[in-house]
Amino acid sequence: MTVATNEKKTAKDFASDQEVRWCPGCGDYAILKCVQRTLADLQVESHNTVFVSGIGCAARFPYYMSTYGFHTIHGRAPAFATGIKTANPELDIWIITGDGDALSIGGNHMIHILRRNVDVQIVLFNNEIYGLTKGQYSPTSRRGTRSPSTPKGSVESPISATNLALGAGGRFVARSIDTSQKHLAQTLMRAHAHRGASFVEVFQNCIVFNDKAFAHFTEKPVAGNNQLHLEHGKPMLFGADNSKGVRIREGSNLALEVVTIGENGITDADILVHDEKNRIMATLIASLEPPEFPVAIGVLYCDPKPTFGDELTQQAEPTTKRSRADIQSLLESGRTWTVAG
Amino acid sequence: MTVATNEKKTAKDFASDQEVRWCPGCGDYAILKCVQRTLADLQVESHNTVFVSGIGCAARFPYYMSTYGFHTIHGRAPAFATGIKTANPELDIWIITGDGDALSIGGNHMIHILRRNVDVQIVLFNNEIYGLTKGQYSPTSRRGTRSPSTPKGSVESPISATNLALGAGGRFVARSIDTSQKHLAQTLMRAHAHRGASFVEVFQNCIVFNDKAFAHFTEKPVAGNNQLHLEHGKPMLFGADNSKGVRIREGSNLALEVVTIGENGITDADILVHDEKNRIMATLIASLEPPEFPVAIGVLYCDPKPTFGDELTQQAEPTTKRSRADIQSLLESGRTWTVAG
Amino acid sequence: MGVDTTTPTATGTDREQIESVVIRFAGDSGDGMQITGSQFTQATALFGNDLATFPDFPAEIRAPAGTTYGVSAFQIHFGTLNIQTSGDAPDVLVVMNPAALKVNIGDLKVGGTVVVDTGAFQKRNLAKAGYDKSPLEDDSLAPFQVIELDISKRTLQAVETFDLTSKESLRCKNFWTLGLMLWMYGRDRAATVEWLQEKFATRPEIANANVAALNAGHAYGETAELSHLAAYNVPKAHVAPGLYRTVTGTEALGWGLLAGANAAHLEILFASYPITPASPVLHTLARLRAYGVTTFQAEDEIAAICAAIGASFAGTLGITSSSGPGIALKGEALGLAISIELPLIVVNTQRAGPSTGLPTKTEQSDLLQAVYGRNADAPLVVLASATPSDCFETAIEAVRLATKFMTPVMLLSDGYLANAAEPWLIPDASAIPDFPVSYRTDPKDFHPFLRDPETLARVWAKPGTPGLEHRIGGLEKDYDSGNISYDPDNHQRMMETRAAKIAGVANDIPPQTVNVGPEHGRLALVGWGSTFGAINQAVRNAHDEGIEVSHIHLRYLWPFPANLGVLLAGFEQVIVPEMNMGQLVKILRSEYLIPAEPLTKVTGKPFKVSEILETIRSKSGDCA
Amino acid sequence: MGVDTTTPTATGTDREQIESVVIRFAGDSGDGMQITGSQFTQATALFGNDLATFPDFPAEIRAPAGTTYGVSAFQIHFGTLNIQTSGDAPDVLVVMNPAALKVNIGDLKVGGTVVVDTGAFQKRNLAKAGYDKSPLEDDSLAPFQVIELDISKRTLQAVETFDLTSKESLRCKNFWTLGLMLWMYGRDRAATVEWLQEKFATRPEIANANVAALNAGHAYGETAELSHLAAYNVPKAHVAPGLYRTVTGTEALGWGLLAGANAAHLEILFASYPITPASPVLHTLARLRAYGVTTFQAEDEIAAICAAIGASFAGTLGITSSSGPGIALKGEALGLAISIELPLIVVNTQRAGPSTGLPTKTEQSDLLQAVYGRNADAPLVVLASATPSDCFETAIEAVRLATKFMTPVMLLSDGYLANAAEPWLIPDASAIPDFPVSYRTDPKDFHPFLRDPETLARVWAKPGTPGLEHRIGGLEKDYDSGNISYDPDNHQRMMETRAAKIAGVANDIPPQTVNVGPEHGRLALVGWGSTFGAINQAVRNAHDEGIEVSHIHLRYLWPFPANLGVLLAGFEQVIVPEMNMGQLVKILRSEYLIPAEPLTKVTGKPFKVSEILETIRSKSGDCA
Ligand SMILES: Cc1ncc(C[n+]2csc(CCOP(=O)(O)OP(=O)(O)O)c2C)c(N)n1
Ligand SMILES: Cc1ncc(C[n+]2csc(CCOP(=O)(O)OP(=O)(O)O)c2C)c(N)n1
Ligand code: SF4
Ligand code: SF4
Ligand SMILES: [Mg+2]
Ligand SMILES: [Mg+2]
């Protein structure tokens, strides 16, 4: 319980008194810490903040925050959040969800909250596995994933969370990594600043059932060459000393390629400049994957438009009819007749 | 009831004996006729063909076909179809669905059948309205749609069926128009030829609740200027005498523009050439809308990959263990002990 | 228009006085029978009769013209006395085409009157209806009084001076018919004229043509050369004085939810996904934004209930609404609402099942689903409305109980109630008792599962309140802190507490009374929901026949009123008429171990009074 | 390894002979208690005892080490006589850390033995468990026999010659403990050694170290300087001769489904979405591809049941599986399967609710949901399994009924059954009666709702069959053609037919028998599902005390066997013990109007024999 004061809040003030119960070494810890710190940096009011989740390891998150929290049912957090936000637009709402929660059972609610542009932050902890139910493959698991339900490996192609979010009409789509604390904090800040549905996919390591799923681009030695940190208006450079870049392959009809600055006369000017308002560019870079390409990290797309709440408010008359007399007139509207006594 | 014979089947042979019960003038009639003709052209076996639908006006479709048919529940046709196809890969399966059925309640199943690439044809009758429930706005309805549930107009941005299909990983995404019989037939042929989940959005006029929703690009006088008929490998020309074209605006970072052949030195060579294997191009052109742009019609994207069924079959041992002795060995597998008599 | 439309005289005709009559208007979906019916209803209500109506739509939106499955009908029962149902069988049948005759003639009382538009009885229409030859030309209609009129032609004549297409002209024929029927029963045309002028404000020629048709039909009656065209007088009903309107179950339910929320000092988030026959509740509430009602058309039924629960979590009254199949989808989320103990109202406008069933037909077969249809032991409150106007009362009561006990309440209506209309003595809104909710605000010793010692309701602490930050969810909660608890004894305690809380509602509702008949005796008919009228009438008729029988109508289906067991034990026989395969009867037998017996009907149609009366007769014979 | 691991002698120790014992192994989630338990179970089964087990996992995947909520336990009850339950309370408690002691000591019988790894009782662990001071140092353990051993240290010593990290070395301590316990009860180590060698085939040093720890623990017992270290002999059970294995409910259920499909000459499409505790059924079947089983992990529970129904439509056996909340989501689709009358099996491995509840704990609270939890009147068949091995039988029976009657069958298991293991006399697969399905192939006079006049089952006509093209769906179907029908009388007829078909199943199942005790008399305990063992034992114990009481166990929950009403009427009192708030009791009261009374328990834990016995004692007092 936190009573609002004027003192500066610290990350600790956003931690609840409940013991955190993820597996030791789980990537969720890092995200929790980062979120708590970000809220402190933002100096939000804990009593105006609500964390809403579905079911899964990730979805336990709200219990560990000192804010309001609602641990709902599997896959439906976006629908609950829509109701909460519509009922009270003043609340600052975070949805915490997993890849199964958001993209398997909850796929429909996810695309609709994005389409409606409800003003919430959605943080998807993508560990490419069902953690809580002990390790079955998920819609983001790579083909061939061996799991209790796919002893010979899964045959399905994974869904791309960011491509789906873009396809559904999401206006803010970003990516970060559990252990990249600084980057994650920045990304969460951006998500919070964006009015509308902000979708952040966080690559999260499940040490128990899918350890090192993202090691090929998150581990220190390979991170530089395999991560492309996006910044609006900046060329898409990466690698040691930003020596490599991404550009549209000439005559390619919209395909990208990796080039090295200095080689074949290539300069910074040849490199594709990130335009976060360009949905097509976001779609292009969302699909980049090692080994050929680096993974694009940061804000892929941010192009705000009026939120669901804004539009509702704008359209609706304010609630003016609150009295019993108003109810009476409603009941008496239309054609009536009097029977004399 | 149609008994398979060797005689050449006609469109009539694919009509059931049930009276068609759509509203007079409904666009569904034209699609029905076209599908029946297409099946006749393909000379498919009606006993190997299954039409699966959810609930809605469109979803009544199976009753009017002489093939096998399954009118299921609202939004779930893709899940039923996945079960049918997995149980019997020999069957040729068509899913008939509406914009509410496919994109509102059924959005999740739709994205997952596309992602899994189950070998079926999906025909979405998009009338941008809930027909069967008498005219509420749907997820594809344009903003401001006045309907019984939105007396002041809807506030939500419509979802793009094709963008969603592309975002979900669909490998065949196409569009056609109820009344464009030839084009629709060709498109359905292509969909049928594609192994995997083929997604066809058909703009369908609901004369009762959303009349003329597509008139601005389907009616004869405006069709030429407002429809871009896609052909793989051909430049994206349209308008009278193919006098206009679409190209990537120079220096634009992936934005399109309409140009006129002959003006400002523009020739056919400047025009974007349709590459149906290019998902980014499909995404770009899927979003084109009048008045600025024509509506892209035809096969936006077709890039086959192994189907769900193929992969399952390839991975799995064939069913070799059918006897009671096999069951017995299974029960006796692992550690056992004998208690003497 | 120069014709005086206000005086319902029947110059030159001697009106026969009758106590009540049942008229059914039937025609093609495109013939406007629902409008004809509701206009006739309006005029009849204004005249001062009591009445009940039964609109019966085809399943298809607009079936091809002339087909039997495209027939749309509207039945009205009106009279001088208390009218309880829309009538077992029509006395008068008005048919606009052969298909309408075909589908409806079997229901007409022997000796009844059938008014036929002969102009629609061409070959093609006869064939579409499946007639080899015209039924007007053989003796199949011999048992009835047939009034043959070429309404089509007469309508065209009446509107020929207007600048309409011939299709538009012909469309006026329902108003010609209405004019005739208004004349026949001495009703006023003014309200209809007004309605037409408002409805077609932007197309006055349409309004005027219809008015002309209306007047022509009326004038035809006045001046009818046909001697068999009798006119009737159905005197006003003797009803309580006051201001009246007609109301459908849907309107009353929607307004009742609003009135309840108002009494609770709450705004509403009404989240729903369209489904027949529930959607009109959504449509009704969508127009009430100024009253603090926000409607949300969700992507599916699950999202709808989740959004409603979210709203309740946020301190607003969350309401969701659907029909059977959609309610089935809400079961999991409903369990959550029960587990976290938030107010929530779930309206189920029941329809005929199983599965998609007969979506436009009525049934009351979701009672077991309401009481038991979720995983695990998850009790909630279940109420049902009896009549269109009762929808208003039960909706208010649903809000009262949901907020007082912090619990979901399932409110059962059905397809019949939703569409049926009746005259309604408009209640005095200021007389509705206030039951304002009080949110928790005090952080001292707060936890979210603090309970009112009397009602066992937990505190309602809404986000935004400083110092009350808390987390809730579907995992079991510690009784003393609200934190997650896996403790076995705590689970037992919480299960018992949730059950006790709902059981305690029984002490907060009025004791069960007997609607008609003695408080104990030989035979009781126990009903719930929209069968109220038919049972009530049947029991009254039985009394007239000298049979001793009581009618007990349950508004509270879970929990039952505290005295119900004792009350029922006072009867030798208990019969439970239900439009299902026997659901309430199961619960009554199980709760009270009484040998209650079902009287079931699952045709998609309401009970007839006669069906129930027959059972009463035979059962009272059993007792004797 | 030079030590002989095969002879379970107890040199130098006099083994005390006992009839049965209950041991609970408890430790941190990371301590491998489930493995210890199952290895002990294996050895005990091989030795020839009868047994029952109860694994009890924490809800967290891998809770932080040392916490009370991270404690994982495994209880085994074994003996010479028929073992019915995993035991009311442990005689012996083995704890690997303070948290395990804290959580479990309350359950230990007074005078029971607690084996403690003192090496884990450091300050930090004590604090994590919430102990201010070590319970080993005060007199809180005075009521028990405490065996304090520094297992951690002894394990490290035992494995020090292997090239392991210290973490890896310490992980062997569960095998040291197992070795000691195997010695204590004179069990063989060979199977465990074999298991270790197979399991760690690629890491032989791990296998060898664990074997060394196992042997060291065993040797410690043999040579124990401690005089209080007693050894026991629990003689073999006298069981039917034949080939045995241990089986869990999950395995037996999965194999039963396969055996049933085999008898029906069908392949299986098993479509499911993971959920605790149901997922292991999916995992079991996922390994049976070669047997004609395809598994499909769907995007959600709704898609899973829809895919299964689709498969049945296509002529394969569709099966879906979930637990309570997931089953709730399937209600709408289940209604469709009922309406279109296709075979389908829905397995519900029940867990404690409502809502998310206590996902890893057991309950049998979905019976009402199974019987009534859908919109409208939508009857199906409901079966429940009694024991792990009974899961095999009931699964076969589910397939038989689903295919014979063309109906969905709900098969109820629960979290306890799913994980519990028992010795199983492996059935003779060739003795399972064949019940091959026959698809319709003849187009003559075909329509899809042609019925078998006896069973009322409709024909099964699968796509791909020439001449049988047809359309089905959830709208009401004409009795005589299968086409859509809105006809009121047809709806009534179809409703009655669907109900009659399911009611007719009662004539196709064995009459209800009494499991123990007289066929009529003073008191019957009527149970269903996994309470079988506890009720059965309690009734037997009551007999030993001279109390007259009968045990009736229901496998068929809907419809009931035809003779059940008469059978129950033969008892003065009927008590229905259930792990819910009283569900079967409601149905029995309603169906048979008998004053059956509930005995409920909702702690997430199975009944103890003593709890039921106590009720029997007090109720038999009531009768006397
Ligand atoms: C209706 C329902 N279906 C299934 C489950 C079981 N379940 C709980 S969490 C989960 C998936 C978890 O995966 P994810 O969302 O990726 O979260 P993670 O545990 O990996 O963080 C499943 C299938 C459930 N609780 N409720
Ligand atoms: C579970 C469930 N929810 C809602 C409905 C009601 N319903 C039937 S069709 C439909 C939407 C129809 O719209 P669409 O899919 O666009 O098809 P159309 O009628 O326009 O062809 C709805 C909401 C239903 N039948 N079942
Ligand atoms: S199972 Fe995986 S995701 Fe879940 S808490 Fe453990 S490490 Fe984290
Ligand atoms: S309501 Fe619209 S979509 Fe439905 S049948 Fe009529 S015209 Fe067609
Ligand atoms: Mg995950
Ligand atoms: Mg539509």
Short mmCIF file of N, CA, C and O in Angstrom, two decimals, chain B residues 1-2 18 46-47 62 65-71 79-80 83-84 109 116 316-317 319-322 324 328 331 333 335-339 341, chain D residues 42 45 194 241-245 262-263 267 289-290 292 299 306-307 310 340 427 429 432 434 462 464-465 467-473 483:
data_model
loop_
_atom_site.label_atom_id
_atom_site.label_comp_id
_atom_site.label_asym_id
_atom_site.label_seq_id
_atom_site.Cartn_x
_atom_site.Cartn_y
_atom_site.Cartn_z
N MET B 1 -28.03 -34.43 -53.82
CA MET B 1 -27.14 -35.60 -53.86
C MET B 1 -26.59 -35.78 -55.27
O MET B 1 -27.34 -35.82 -56.23
N THR B 2 -25.31 -35.84 -55.41
CA THR B 2 -24.72 -35.97 -56.73
C THR B 2 -23.84 -37.22 -56.73
O THR B 2 -22.92 -37.32 -55.93
N GLN B 18 -31.70 -26.81 -52.20
CA GLN B 18 -32.28 -25.87 -51.23
C GLN B 18 -32.46 -24.49 -51.85
O GLN B 18 -31.59 -24.01 -52.57
N SER B 46 -17.64 -33.42 -56.41
CA SER B 46 -18.40 -32.79 -55.32
C SER B 46 -18.27 -33.58 -54.03
O SER B 46 -18.34 -33.02 -52.95
N HIS B 47 -18.06 -34.89 -54.14
CA HIS B 47 -17.97 -35.66 -52.89
C HIS B 47 -16.62 -35.49 -52.20
O HIS B 47 -16.46 -35.90 -51.06
N PRO B 62 -22.84 -22.84 -47.65
CA PRO B 62 -22.73 -24.29 -47.87
C PRO B 62 -24.06 -24.97 -48.20
O PRO B 62 -24.08 -25.95 -48.94
N MET B 65 -24.75 -25.43 -51.89
CA MET B 65 -23.83 -26.20 -52.72
C MET B 65 -24.21 -27.68 -52.63
O MET B 65 -24.66 -28.16 -51.59
N SER B 66 -23.94 -28.40 -53.69
CA SER B 66 -24.28 -29.83 -53.70
C SER B 66 -23.14 -30.68 -53.14
O SER B 66 -23.17 -31.89 -53.21
N THR B 67 -22.12 -30.02 -52.63
CA THR B 67 -20.96 -30.72 -52.07
C THR B 67 -21.26 -31.06 -50.60
O THR B 67 -22.36 -30.84 -50.12
N TYR B 68 -20.27 -31.58 -49.91
CA TYR B 68 -20.40 -31.66 -48.46
C TYR B 68 -20.35 -30.24 -47.88
O TYR B 68 -19.67 -29.36 -48.44
N GLY B 69 -21.04 -30.05 -46.79
CA GLY B 69 -21.07 -28.71 -46.22
C GLY B 69 -21.22 -28.75 -44.72
O GLY B 69 -21.84 -29.66 -44.17
N PHE B 70 -20.64 -27.78 -44.06
CA PHE B 70 -20.70 -27.74 -42.60
C PHE B 70 -20.85 -26.27 -42.18
O PHE B 70 -19.93 -25.47 -42.35
N HIS B 71 -22.03 -25.96 -41.71
CA HIS B 71 -22.39 -24.63 -41.22
C HIS B 71 -22.15 -24.69 -39.71
O HIS B 71 -22.91 -25.30 -38.99
N ALA B 79 -11.05 -23.27 -37.59
CA ALA B 79 -10.67 -24.34 -36.67
C ALA B 79 -11.31 -25.66 -37.10
O ALA B 79 -10.66 -26.71 -37.12
N PHE B 80 -12.58 -25.62 -37.47
CA PHE B 80 -13.23 -26.83 -37.97
C PHE B 80 -12.51 -27.33 -39.22
O PHE B 80 -12.24 -28.51 -39.36
N GLY B 83 -9.39 -29.16 -38.56
CA GLY B 83 -9.65 -30.52 -38.10
C GLY B 83 -10.03 -31.44 -39.26
O GLY B 83 -9.55 -32.57 -39.36
N ILE B 84 -10.88 -30.94 -40.13
CA ILE B 84 -11.32 -31.76 -41.26
C ILE B 84 -10.14 -32.11 -42.16
O ILE B 84 -9.92 -33.26 -42.52
N HIS B 109 -8.67 -17.37 -35.01
CA HIS B 109 -8.58 -18.59 -35.80
C HIS B 109 -8.10 -18.27 -37.20
O HIS B 109 -7.37 -19.05 -37.81
N ARG B 116 -0.40 -21.27 -39.97
CA ARG B 116 -0.10 -22.70 -40.11
C ARG B 116 -0.08 -23.14 -41.56
O ARG B 116 0.41 -24.20 -41.89
N ALA B 316 5.78 -37.28 -39.62
CA ALA B 316 5.25 -38.40 -38.85
C ALA B 316 5.60 -39.73 -39.49
O ALA B 316 5.64 -39.86 -40.71
N GLU B 317 5.84 -40.69 -38.62
CA GLU B 317 5.88 -42.06 -39.13
C GLU B 317 4.49 -42.34 -39.68
O GLU B 317 3.50 -41.84 -39.17
N THR B 319 1.16 -44.59 -40.00
CA THR B 319 0.49 -45.39 -38.99
C THR B 319 0.78 -46.85 -39.27
O THR B 319 0.22 -47.43 -40.20
N THR B 320 1.66 -47.42 -38.49
CA THR B 320 2.02 -48.82 -38.74
C THR B 320 1.46 -49.71 -37.65
O THR B 320 1.35 -50.90 -37.80
N LYS B 321 1.12 -49.09 -36.53
CA LYS B 321 0.75 -49.90 -35.38
C LYS B 321 -0.76 -49.91 -35.19
O LYS B 321 -1.31 -49.06 -34.52
N ARG B 322 -1.37 -50.85 -35.84
CA ARG B 322 -2.82 -50.88 -35.84
C ARG B 322 -3.39 -52.08 -35.10
O ARG B 322 -4.59 -52.15 -34.88
N ARG B 324 -4.00 -55.18 -32.22
CA ARG B 324 -4.11 -55.31 -30.78
C ARG B 324 -2.75 -55.66 -30.16
O ARG B 324 -2.45 -55.27 -29.04
N GLN B 328 -0.92 -53.95 -27.14
CA GLN B 328 -0.39 -54.74 -26.02
C GLN B 328 1.06 -54.34 -25.73
O GLN B 328 1.42 -54.12 -24.57
N LEU B 331 1.21 -51.07 -23.87
CA LEU B 331 0.84 -51.18 -22.46
C LEU B 331 1.98 -51.83 -21.66
O LEU B 331 2.16 -51.55 -20.48
N SER B 333 5.15 -51.53 -22.40
CA SER B 333 6.42 -50.80 -22.53
C SER B 333 6.85 -50.28 -21.17
O SER B 333 6.03 -50.12 -20.27
N ARG B 335 8.86 -50.38 -17.52
CA ARG B 335 9.19 -51.42 -16.55
C ARG B 335 7.94 -52.18 -16.10
O ARG B 335 6.94 -51.60 -15.73
N THR B 336 8.04 -53.49 -16.15
CA THR B 336 6.93 -54.36 -15.74
C THR B 336 7.45 -55.44 -14.80
O THR B 336 8.66 -55.62 -14.68
N TRP B 337 6.57 -56.09 -14.12
CA TRP B 337 6.97 -57.25 -13.31
C TRP B 337 5.85 -58.27 -13.30
O TRP B 337 4.69 -57.94 -13.56
N THR B 338 6.24 -59.47 -13.03
CA THR B 338 5.26 -60.55 -13.08
C THR B 338 4.97 -61.04 -11.67
O THR B 338 5.88 -61.23 -10.87
N VAL B 339 3.70 -61.17 -11.39
CA VAL B 339 3.31 -61.80 -10.14
C VAL B 339 2.89 -63.22 -10.49
O VAL B 339 2.03 -63.43 -11.35
N GLY B 341 1.36 -66.95 -10.36
CA GLY B 341 0.01 -67.38 -10.00
C GLY B 341 0.02 -68.37 -8.83
O GLY B 341 1.06 -68.76 -8.32
N GLN D 42 8.55 -47.31 -7.89
CA GLN D 42 8.97 -48.35 -8.83
C GLN D 42 9.50 -49.56 -8.05
O GLN D 42 9.06 -50.69 -8.26
N ALA D 45 6.75 -51.28 -6.20
CA ALA D 45 5.88 -52.05 -7.11
C ALA D 45 6.58 -53.35 -7.50
O ALA D 45 5.99 -54.43 -7.45
N GLU D 194 19.43 -48.79 -13.08
CA GLU D 194 19.18 -48.89 -14.52
C GLU D 194 18.60 -47.58 -15.06
O GLU D 194 19.02 -47.08 -16.10
N PRO D 241 -2.34 -62.97 -10.22
CA PRO D 241 -1.10 -63.19 -10.97
C PRO D 241 -1.17 -62.51 -12.32
O PRO D 241 -2.25 -62.25 -12.85
N GLY D 242 -0.01 -62.23 -12.87
CA GLY D 242 0.02 -61.65 -14.20
C GLY D 242 1.13 -60.63 -14.32
O GLY D 242 1.93 -60.44 -13.40
N LEU D 243 1.12 -59.96 -15.46
CA LEU D 243 2.16 -58.97 -15.73
C LEU D 243 1.68 -57.61 -15.24
O LEU D 243 0.57 -57.17 -15.57
N TYR D 244 2.51 -56.93 -14.48
CA TYR D 244 2.14 -55.64 -13.88
C TYR D 244 3.04 -54.53 -14.36
O TYR D 244 4.16 -54.75 -14.78
N ARG D 245 2.53 -53.34 -14.20
CA ARG D 245 3.34 -52.13 -14.33
C ARG D 245 2.72 -51.09 -13.40
O ARG D 245 1.62 -51.28 -12.89
N ASN D 262 -9.01 -48.05 -31.37
CA ASN D 262 -8.60 -49.27 -32.05
C ASN D 262 -9.78 -50.24 -32.15
O ASN D 262 -10.04 -50.82 -33.20
N ALA D 263 -10.51 -50.36 -31.07
CA ALA D 263 -11.68 -51.25 -31.07
C ALA D 263 -12.76 -50.74 -32.02
O ALA D 263 -13.53 -51.51 -32.58
N GLU D 267 -8.99 -43.86 -36.44
CA GLU D 267 -7.84 -43.08 -36.04
C GLU D 267 -8.34 -41.94 -35.15
O GLU D 267 -9.54 -41.68 -35.06
N ARG D 289 2.00 -41.27 -32.58
CA ARG D 289 1.71 -41.06 -34.00
C ARG D 289 1.64 -42.38 -34.77
O ARG D 289 0.77 -42.57 -35.63
N ALA D 290 2.54 -43.27 -34.46
CA ALA D 290 2.59 -44.52 -35.22
C ALA D 290 1.35 -45.37 -35.02
O ALA D 290 1.08 -46.29 -35.79
N GLY D 292 -1.65 -44.18 -35.16
CA GLY D 292 -2.82 -43.56 -35.79
C GLY D 292 -3.39 -42.42 -34.97
O GLY D 292 -4.56 -42.08 -35.10
N GLU D 299 -4.79 -23.10 -31.11
CA GLU D 299 -4.49 -21.76 -30.60
C GLU D 299 -5.27 -21.46 -29.32
O GLU D 299 -4.89 -20.57 -28.57
N CYS D 306 -13.29 -27.36 -31.79
CA CYS D 306 -13.81 -27.24 -33.15
C CYS D 306 -13.03 -28.13 -34.11
O CYS D 306 -13.62 -28.79 -34.98
N ALA D 307 -11.72 -28.18 -33.95
CA ALA D 307 -10.92 -29.06 -34.81
C ALA D 307 -11.31 -30.51 -34.57
O ALA D 307 -11.41 -31.31 -35.50
N GLY D 310 -14.51 -31.12 -36.27
CA GLY D 310 -14.23 -31.20 -37.70
C GLY D 310 -13.69 -32.58 -38.07
O GLY D 310 -14.10 -33.18 -39.07
N ILE D 340 -25.51 -31.62 -34.00
CA ILE D 340 -25.27 -32.33 -35.26
C ILE D 340 -25.00 -33.81 -35.01
O ILE D 340 -24.81 -34.57 -35.96
N PRO D 427 -3.86 -55.15 -18.87
CA PRO D 427 -4.97 -55.89 -19.48
C PRO D 427 -4.56 -56.59 -20.77
O PRO D 427 -3.55 -56.21 -21.39
N ALA D 429 -5.00 -56.81 -24.31
CA ALA D 429 -5.58 -55.93 -25.33
C ALA D 429 -6.47 -56.70 -26.29
O ALA D 429 -7.48 -56.18 -26.78
N ILE D 432 -10.23 -56.94 -25.44
CA ILE D 432 -11.15 -55.78 -25.49
C ILE D 432 -12.13 -56.02 -26.64
O ILE D 432 -11.72 -56.24 -27.77
N ASP D 434 -14.39 -55.78 -29.76
CA ASP D 434 -14.36 -54.92 -30.94
C ASP D 434 -15.72 -54.24 -31.09
O ASP D 434 -16.75 -54.87 -30.88
N LYS D 462 -19.28 -39.85 -44.17
CA LYS D 462 -18.13 -38.95 -44.16
C LYS D 462 -17.83 -38.37 -45.53
O LYS D 462 -17.99 -39.05 -46.55
N GLY D 464 -16.11 -37.38 -48.82
CA GLY D 464 -15.29 -38.26 -49.62
C GLY D 464 -16.12 -39.43 -50.14
O GLY D 464 -15.72 -40.11 -51.08
N THR D 465 -17.28 -39.64 -49.54
CA THR D 465 -18.14 -40.74 -49.98
C THR D 465 -19.04 -40.27 -51.12
O THR D 465 -19.84 -39.35 -50.94
N GLY D 467 -22.00 -39.64 -53.47
CA GLY D 467 -23.45 -39.78 -53.37
C GLY D 467 -24.03 -39.42 -52.01
O GLY D 467 -25.25 -39.37 -51.87
N LEU D 468 -23.19 -39.18 -51.03
CA LEU D 468 -23.72 -38.83 -49.70
C LEU D 468 -23.50 -37.36 -49.35
O LEU D 468 -23.60 -36.97 -48.19
N GLU D 469 -23.21 -36.57 -50.37
CA GLU D 469 -23.00 -35.15 -50.09
C GLU D 469 -24.18 -34.61 -49.28
O GLU D 469 -25.33 -34.83 -49.66
N HIS D 470 -23.89 -33.92 -48.22
CA HIS D 470 -24.96 -33.33 -47.40
C HIS D 470 -24.40 -32.16 -46.62
O HIS D 470 -23.19 -31.97 -46.52
N ARG D 471 -25.30 -31.38 -46.08
CA ARG D 471 -24.93 -30.19 -45.32
C ARG D 471 -25.51 -30.31 -43.93
O ARG D 471 -26.70 -30.66 -43.79
N ILE D 472 -24.69 -30.05 -42.92
CA ILE D 472 -25.22 -30.02 -41.57
C ILE D 472 -24.78 -28.74 -40.87
O ILE D 472 -23.87 -28.06 -41.32
N GLY D 473 -25.44 -28.45 -39.77
CA GLY D 473 -25.09 -27.25 -39.01
C GLY D 473 -25.92 -27.17 -37.75
O GLY D 473 -26.67 -28.08 -37.41
N ASN D 483 -32.64 -31.31 -43.56
CA ASN D 483 -32.55 -29.91 -43.99
C ASN D 483 -32.93 -28.98 -42.84
O ASN D 483 -33.56 -29.40 -41.88
#
